[in-house]
């Protein structure tokens, strides 16, 4: 049977040889074109870099399970840094931790510029967050030794601007504190209790510190390494959340509206709008000492935080819509011994009074007395509008009862009532509240309710006028102030009405003066007299008055109220508070009775009071200047002129000590009377600065000469402030402005990889500046980069390998070829020649290209490329392919040597292929079978490699039986014709070859 197979193969290859000899160009060129076309499949190559997908059996469920986990839960990529001490240095030093801080600061500033976006990308724009929410500036995830110290705030977006989160670190120890030493303070207990992430979750110190050795007392003796880990979102998660930017702007106009524990404004919204709770996170409890774990909680946490949270009207809404708050908040409430938050119940109508009504629902009609009782509800609406959230609920329900019950505003007060109803609508969305014209005879149940309701409206009008200074707002303010006076609200206890009679008095006086009344008439008619009280015991005799005003005992309470209000106004002015105008107005109103009773003169506060009076005058509020201040101003003017004259003379004669002394003596009374603060000055404060310069020099002279009269010269506060070094504090950017930039998943991946590559490229130069620590690092892309780098193939080495094989083939067939007649070191002119051998080696490149192309076309079937493929297959293909050529060349040489005289080139090729074809076929089938057996392995990397090598065996075999015969046929003809090999020296023609050259076939 084997003999029959052998004879069959010989006949087949003899026929193939005759066909190749008959049409060598057609067969070889067709084969080259087919192989070239197949080679273009290399552009479909995909290199697999996932270690699990390369080496884990993909017939198991493990890969699918891992893919599901990655898609569902794994949303981050980590970047790790390992810090070790340099020789002779220690990690237990402030210098080492300073370099760790610098590393964190640097990594946060690394920017990547993506071509699709205008703003550069930093770590904080795409960082992973363990606790996430609607705000972009929630801190990023980090594992860092800095979390054991105050410096852990480095992980807070916005740093000190983000006071909501940076303050969480403020209570922690700083390694920079003068009282902190690593030797004394860094203990096992310290590391176990204080290494906390920003949301108070502990981090085992072994995660952060490696090779830590403790002594018997628990003190850290040595430390081998420190570890920091940062994390970014992966591309799928980043595509869902987008790039997050937070810009910090100066909050000049921050609202002073108070917020409650769930970040809802106290003036609303009502229960029908709990969207304000979206800003709340359970981590807000950290500031109150709460721990977001199922452990015992402090009294501060339970009483100051969790109790009001649990009792909040919007708590059911919050716990239903925020899973983190619900899960963590529930067991914290349990640990505090507080009841759980009730489930949010469906509502049938918008009535947040704890009752559920069918829809639609109309409150019943009310009687006249019942309408009057609703007046107290409207006063609650006033309180709600001014910031009382708890009053808003009763206000809204009461106002709907007022409307549904048929109540109407009193005709005499329609404007006030209608305004109140309209404003109440703004905080009572969804309630049926309407304004109705009317004749309801009673608006308020009593005068106390009326004063309590109207006084806040007066304050609003007053503040509005101070801000606008318009006639319309002034008239509205005066009308409301006069109404309070007419109702005699000042006669009722202020504890019940909230009315400050001093402010009402001051406004009425100012309004009367503006209307043309004299100061005396305005003061006399500012407030109507109250009804005479019941007889009371005779008061104790008042202290004797001081000439020109009340006694000091009488002025002190009045002046104390004035001083506190004006100090508050000064603070509001200096801090840029939005309520400055209101506080300034209160200051001016309180200054009016102080001025009218000469209290500034009685108490010796002339200069400060004069400054207030001048400021009030510029705001349009007249505050009388007492005679004592007028007199002081006249005296100050004379003294200032005297000082100026003498000091100018001293400046002209700097060496005359007498003139300098006269200047200083003239400056002493100017300082004693605070004249610089009272006298007019220009916009540049030239007068104040001149006095400050003179006084400073005189005081120094007095100290040097031991002259108390000079060293004790008073420098008023208004001058001292100007002389103080001008320290411009850095602008405090407190208001966060969030921006969300949407990205696609492909953009997200390129952004993440681009940012990681940026810091990987830059970090060697950065860590080279460190003198105490060495830094090892790995990014999320590092493993992939290493595999991809290996997968690229060492193309230079492959080219060198192929070149060496070509040289070897050329030398082999040039020197000592098997068919030549020369010796081992002589030049052979036999066939196969050098050119054919070089061509055969180059054809193997085409064969390898085609094999890789076929493998590329199989990518869709799961045959992926690895580093093994690109590094090994080209060399393996070259070895197998050139081996086939050597087999064929050897048989051609033997056939030429045994050829009969007159044999043709076709005869020689047929004889060679009859014997060589079977040998090449058997070796190729054996190799193909071996690699196809490797293709049944369950390990993807080995299976893919085996299939790809099998493709090279097939392509090499095609080259061996279709291209090599044509090349050899041409070379045999060249040899028989006695033609020179193009890559060899002239041939040495043997007798046999000369005879063969004379045959007709050799000349074809």
Short mmCIF file of C-alpha atoms in Angstrom, two decimals, residues 724-993:
data_model
loop_
_atom_site.label_atom_id
_atom_site.label_comp_id
_atom_site.label_asym_id
_atom_site.label_seq_id
_atom_site.Cartn_x
_atom_site.Cartn_y
_atom_site.Cartn_z
CA UNK A 724 -0.81 99.20 59.24
CA UNK A 725 0.88 97.12 56.55
CA UNK A 726 -1.58 96.49 53.80
CA UNK A 727 -2.10 92.76 53.83
CA UNK A 728 -4.38 91.71 51.04
CA UNK A 729 -5.72 88.30 51.97
CA UNK A 730 -6.07 85.81 49.17
CA UNK A 731 -9.47 85.88 47.60
CA UNK A 732 -11.67 83.32 49.24
CA UNK A 733 -13.40 81.35 46.53
CA UNK A 734 -16.18 79.60 48.32
CA UNK A 735 -18.99 79.15 45.83
CA UNK A 736 -18.80 75.98 43.74
CA UNK A 737 -19.99 76.21 40.16
CA UNK A 738 -20.36 72.72 38.70
CA UNK A 739 -20.08 71.92 35.00
CA UNK A 740 -20.79 68.54 33.44
CA UNK A 741 -19.24 67.69 30.06
CA UNK A 742 -20.77 64.61 28.37
CA UNK A 743 -18.41 62.13 26.70
CA UNK A 744 -18.82 59.00 24.64
CA UNK A 745 -17.30 55.72 25.77
CA UNK A 746 -14.57 55.89 23.11
CA UNK A 747 -13.74 59.46 24.14
CA UNK A 748 -13.74 58.41 27.80
CA UNK A 749 -11.25 55.63 27.09
CA UNK A 750 -8.91 57.89 25.15
CA UNK A 751 -9.15 60.54 27.90
CA UNK A 752 -8.26 58.06 30.65
CA UNK A 753 -5.43 56.48 28.69
CA UNK A 754 -4.15 59.89 27.59
CA UNK A 755 -4.07 61.25 31.15
CA UNK A 756 -2.33 58.13 32.44
CA UNK A 757 0.26 58.32 29.66
CA UNK A 758 0.84 62.00 30.42
CA UNK A 759 1.74 61.45 34.05
CA UNK A 760 3.71 58.30 33.25
CA UNK A 761 5.83 60.35 30.84
CA UNK A 762 6.34 63.20 33.32
CA UNK A 763 6.81 61.42 36.64
CA UNK A 764 10.46 60.34 36.16
CA UNK A 765 11.54 63.98 36.07
CA UNK A 766 9.38 64.78 39.11
CA UNK A 767 10.60 62.01 41.39
CA UNK A 768 14.19 62.78 40.40
CA UNK A 769 13.86 65.92 42.55
CA UNK A 770 13.05 63.90 45.70
CA UNK A 771 15.93 63.50 48.13
CA UNK A 772 14.38 61.28 50.81
CA UNK A 773 12.16 58.76 49.00
CA UNK A 774 12.27 56.58 45.91
CA UNK A 775 8.95 56.16 44.11
CA UNK A 776 7.79 53.10 42.21
CA UNK A 777 4.56 53.50 40.30
CA UNK A 778 2.06 51.68 38.16
CA UNK A 779 -0.91 53.11 36.29
CA UNK A 780 -4.10 51.44 35.20
CA UNK A 781 -2.65 51.03 31.73
CA UNK A 782 0.82 49.83 32.74
CA UNK A 783 0.23 46.07 32.40
CA UNK A 784 -1.52 46.59 29.07
CA UNK A 785 1.35 48.78 27.91
CA UNK A 786 3.93 46.10 28.72
CA UNK A 787 1.96 43.44 26.87
CA UNK A 788 1.31 45.74 23.92
CA UNK A 789 4.96 46.66 23.77
CA UNK A 790 5.86 42.99 23.60
CA UNK A 791 3.09 42.41 21.08
CA UNK A 792 4.46 44.98 18.68
CA UNK A 793 7.19 42.53 17.69
CA UNK A 794 10.86 43.27 17.45
CA UNK A 795 10.67 44.11 13.77
CA UNK A 796 14.32 45.10 13.63
CA UNK A 797 15.43 41.71 14.90
CA UNK A 798 13.08 39.95 12.51
CA UNK A 799 14.58 41.89 9.60
CA UNK A 800 18.10 41.04 10.77
CA UNK A 801 17.15 37.36 11.08
CA UNK A 802 15.75 37.25 7.58
CA UNK A 803 18.80 39.07 6.20
CA UNK A 804 21.15 36.54 7.83
CA UNK A 805 19.22 33.65 6.30
CA UNK A 806 19.43 35.29 2.87
CA UNK A 807 23.18 35.76 3.29
CA UNK A 808 23.57 32.17 4.43
CA UNK A 809 21.62 30.88 1.43
CA UNK A 810 23.69 33.04 -0.92
CA UNK A 811 26.98 31.84 0.57
CA UNK A 812 25.84 28.23 0.62
CA UNK A 813 25.00 28.17 -3.05
CA UNK A 814 27.96 30.34 -4.00
CA UNK A 815 30.67 28.32 -2.24
CA UNK A 816 30.72 24.59 -2.29
CA UNK A 817 27.28 24.00 -3.80
CA UNK A 818 26.34 20.39 -4.10
CA UNK A 819 25.97 20.43 -7.87
CA UNK A 820 29.14 22.28 -8.80
CA UNK A 821 32.40 20.96 -9.78
CA UNK A 822 34.48 23.24 -7.58
CA UNK A 823 35.98 22.53 -4.24
CA UNK A 824 34.63 23.56 -0.84
CA UNK A 825 35.98 27.11 -1.12
CA UNK A 826 35.68 27.55 -4.85
CA UNK A 827 33.01 29.46 -6.64
CA UNK A 828 30.36 27.11 -7.98
CA UNK A 829 28.40 27.79 -11.11
CA UNK A 830 26.10 24.78 -10.70
CA UNK A 831 22.34 24.82 -10.36
CA UNK A 832 20.54 25.72 -8.17
CA UNK A 833 22.33 29.01 -8.20
CA UNK A 834 22.66 31.91 -5.77
CA UNK A 835 19.94 34.12 -7.29
CA UNK A 836 17.34 31.36 -7.08
CA UNK A 837 18.19 30.66 -3.46
CA UNK A 838 17.91 34.36 -2.53
CA UNK A 839 14.60 34.57 -4.39
CA UNK A 840 13.33 31.51 -2.51
CA UNK A 841 14.21 33.12 0.82
CA UNK A 842 12.44 36.34 -0.16
CA UNK A 843 9.33 34.43 -1.25
CA UNK A 844 9.08 33.11 2.32
CA UNK A 845 8.45 36.70 3.44
CA UNK A 846 5.41 36.74 1.16
CA UNK A 847 4.34 33.36 2.53
CA UNK A 848 4.57 34.66 6.12
CA UNK A 849 2.64 37.80 5.18
CA UNK A 850 -0.13 35.65 3.70
CA UNK A 851 -0.22 33.35 6.74
CA UNK A 852 -0.59 36.31 9.11
CA UNK A 853 -3.26 37.73 6.80
CA UNK A 854 -5.28 34.52 6.93
CA UNK A 855 -4.97 34.55 10.73
CA UNK A 856 -6.18 38.15 10.71
CA UNK A 857 -9.26 37.07 8.77
CA UNK A 858 -9.92 34.48 11.49
CA UNK A 859 -10.09 37.16 14.22
CA UNK A 860 -13.85 37.14 13.91
CA UNK A 861 -13.76 33.47 14.86
CA UNK A 862 -11.82 34.28 18.02
CA UNK A 863 -8.28 33.70 16.77
CA UNK A 864 -6.57 36.70 18.37
CA UNK A 865 -2.92 37.65 18.22
CA UNK A 866 -0.54 37.65 21.15
CA UNK A 867 3.02 38.68 21.77
CA UNK A 868 3.96 35.04 21.13
CA UNK A 869 2.51 35.18 17.62
CA UNK A 870 4.30 38.31 16.50
CA UNK A 871 7.62 37.34 18.04
CA UNK A 872 7.89 33.65 17.07
CA UNK A 873 5.77 32.97 13.98
CA UNK A 874 7.93 34.95 11.48
CA UNK A 875 11.07 33.03 12.48
CA UNK A 876 9.27 29.68 12.57
CA UNK A 877 7.81 30.32 9.11
CA UNK A 878 11.23 31.21 7.75
CA UNK A 879 12.80 28.05 9.13
CA UNK A 880 10.10 25.74 7.79
CA UNK A 881 9.97 27.45 4.40
CA UNK A 882 13.69 27.53 3.67
CA UNK A 883 13.96 23.90 4.75
CA UNK A 884 11.57 22.91 1.94
CA UNK A 885 13.68 24.83 -0.57
CA UNK A 886 16.87 23.08 0.53
CA UNK A 887 15.14 19.71 0.04
CA UNK A 888 14.08 20.66 -3.50
CA UNK A 889 17.48 22.18 -4.32
CA UNK A 890 19.28 19.04 -3.18
CA UNK A 891 17.16 16.80 -5.43
CA UNK A 892 17.65 19.20 -8.38
CA UNK A 893 21.42 19.01 -7.92
CA UNK A 894 21.24 15.20 -7.85
CA UNK A 895 19.01 15.12 -10.94
CA UNK A 896 21.42 17.37 -12.84
CA UNK A 897 24.36 15.14 -11.93
CA UNK A 898 22.51 12.01 -13.06
CA UNK A 899 20.97 13.53 -16.18
CA UNK A 900 21.63 11.69 -19.44
CA UNK A 901 23.24 13.53 -22.32
CA UNK A 902 20.64 15.51 -24.21
CA UNK A 903 18.24 15.66 -21.22
CA UNK A 904 16.15 18.78 -21.10
CA UNK A 905 15.47 21.16 -18.19
CA UNK A 906 11.95 19.76 -17.96
CA UNK A 907 13.33 16.25 -17.61
CA UNK A 908 15.66 17.31 -14.80
CA UNK A 909 12.81 19.14 -12.94
CA UNK A 910 10.43 16.18 -13.36
CA UNK A 911 13.03 13.79 -12.01
CA UNK A 912 13.77 16.06 -9.03
CA UNK A 913 10.10 16.70 -8.15
CA UNK A 914 9.22 12.96 -8.38
CA UNK A 915 11.45 12.34 -5.38
CA UNK A 916 11.43 15.73 -3.56
CA UNK A 917 7.66 16.30 -3.73
CA UNK A 918 6.83 13.40 -1.48
CA UNK A 919 9.47 14.43 1.06
CA UNK A 920 8.17 18.02 1.25
CA UNK A 921 4.57 16.81 1.45
CA UNK A 922 5.20 14.36 4.28
CA UNK A 923 7.14 16.92 6.37
CA UNK A 924 4.45 19.58 5.80
CA UNK A 925 1.60 17.18 6.69
CA UNK A 926 3.45 16.14 9.83
CA UNK A 927 3.99 19.77 10.90
CA UNK A 928 0.39 20.70 10.11
CA UNK A 929 -0.97 17.79 12.11
CA UNK A 930 1.20 18.67 15.10
CA UNK A 931 0.04 22.28 15.19
CA UNK A 932 -3.61 21.42 14.56
CA UNK A 933 -3.46 19.07 17.52
CA UNK A 934 -2.23 22.05 19.55
CA UNK A 935 -5.30 23.96 18.37
CA UNK A 936 -7.62 21.76 20.41
CA UNK A 937 -6.09 22.91 23.72
CA UNK A 938 -8.51 24.94 25.91
CA UNK A 939 -5.90 27.60 26.64
CA UNK A 940 -6.62 30.48 24.21
CA UNK A 941 -3.01 31.71 23.86
CA UNK A 942 -1.68 28.27 22.86
CA UNK A 943 -4.68 27.48 20.66
CA UNK A 944 -4.37 30.74 18.73
CA UNK A 945 -0.63 30.30 18.31
CA UNK A 946 -1.05 26.76 16.97
CA UNK A 947 -3.66 27.85 14.43
CA UNK A 948 -1.50 30.74 13.25
CA UNK A 949 1.58 28.52 12.79
CA UNK A 950 -0.58 25.98 10.95
CA UNK A 951 -1.46 28.75 8.49
CA UNK A 952 2.26 29.33 7.86
CA UNK A 953 2.76 25.61 7.16
CA UNK A 954 -0.03 25.70 4.58
CA UNK A 955 1.30 28.84 2.89
CA UNK A 956 4.88 27.52 2.88
CA UNK A 957 3.68 24.30 1.26
CA UNK A 958 1.87 26.27 -1.43
CA UNK A 959 5.08 28.17 -2.14
CA UNK A 960 7.12 24.95 -2.17
CA UNK A 961 4.97 23.19 -4.79
CA UNK A 962 3.90 26.19 -6.92
CA UNK A 963 6.65 28.83 -6.86
CA UNK A 964 9.86 26.92 -6.09
CA UNK A 965 9.50 24.57 -9.14
CA UNK A 966 9.19 27.56 -11.47
CA UNK A 967 12.26 29.21 -9.94
CA UNK A 968 14.25 25.99 -10.17
CA UNK A 969 13.14 25.41 -13.75
CA UNK A 970 14.47 28.82 -14.79
CA UNK A 971 17.71 28.19 -12.96
CA UNK A 972 18.18 24.75 -14.57
CA UNK A 973 17.71 26.33 -18.00
CA UNK A 974 20.24 29.03 -17.08
CA UNK A 975 22.73 26.40 -16.00
CA UNK A 976 22.28 24.23 -19.08
CA UNK A 977 22.64 27.29 -21.32
CA UNK A 978 25.92 28.11 -19.62
CA UNK A 979 24.65 31.53 -18.60
CA UNK A 980 26.25 33.37 -15.70
CA UNK A 981 24.30 33.46 -12.41
CA UNK A 982 23.52 37.12 -11.74
CA UNK A 983 24.76 36.79 -8.16
CA UNK A 984 27.78 34.58 -8.86
CA UNK A 985 31.08 34.47 -10.70
CA UNK A 986 31.32 32.94 -14.22
CA UNK A 987 30.41 29.26 -14.24
CA UNK A 988 32.75 26.36 -14.66
CA UNK A 989 31.10 24.35 -17.36
CA UNK A 990 31.40 20.57 -17.02
CA UNK A 991 31.16 18.13 -19.95
CA UNK A 992 27.73 16.98 -18.89
CA UNK A 993 26.45 20.47 -18.62
#
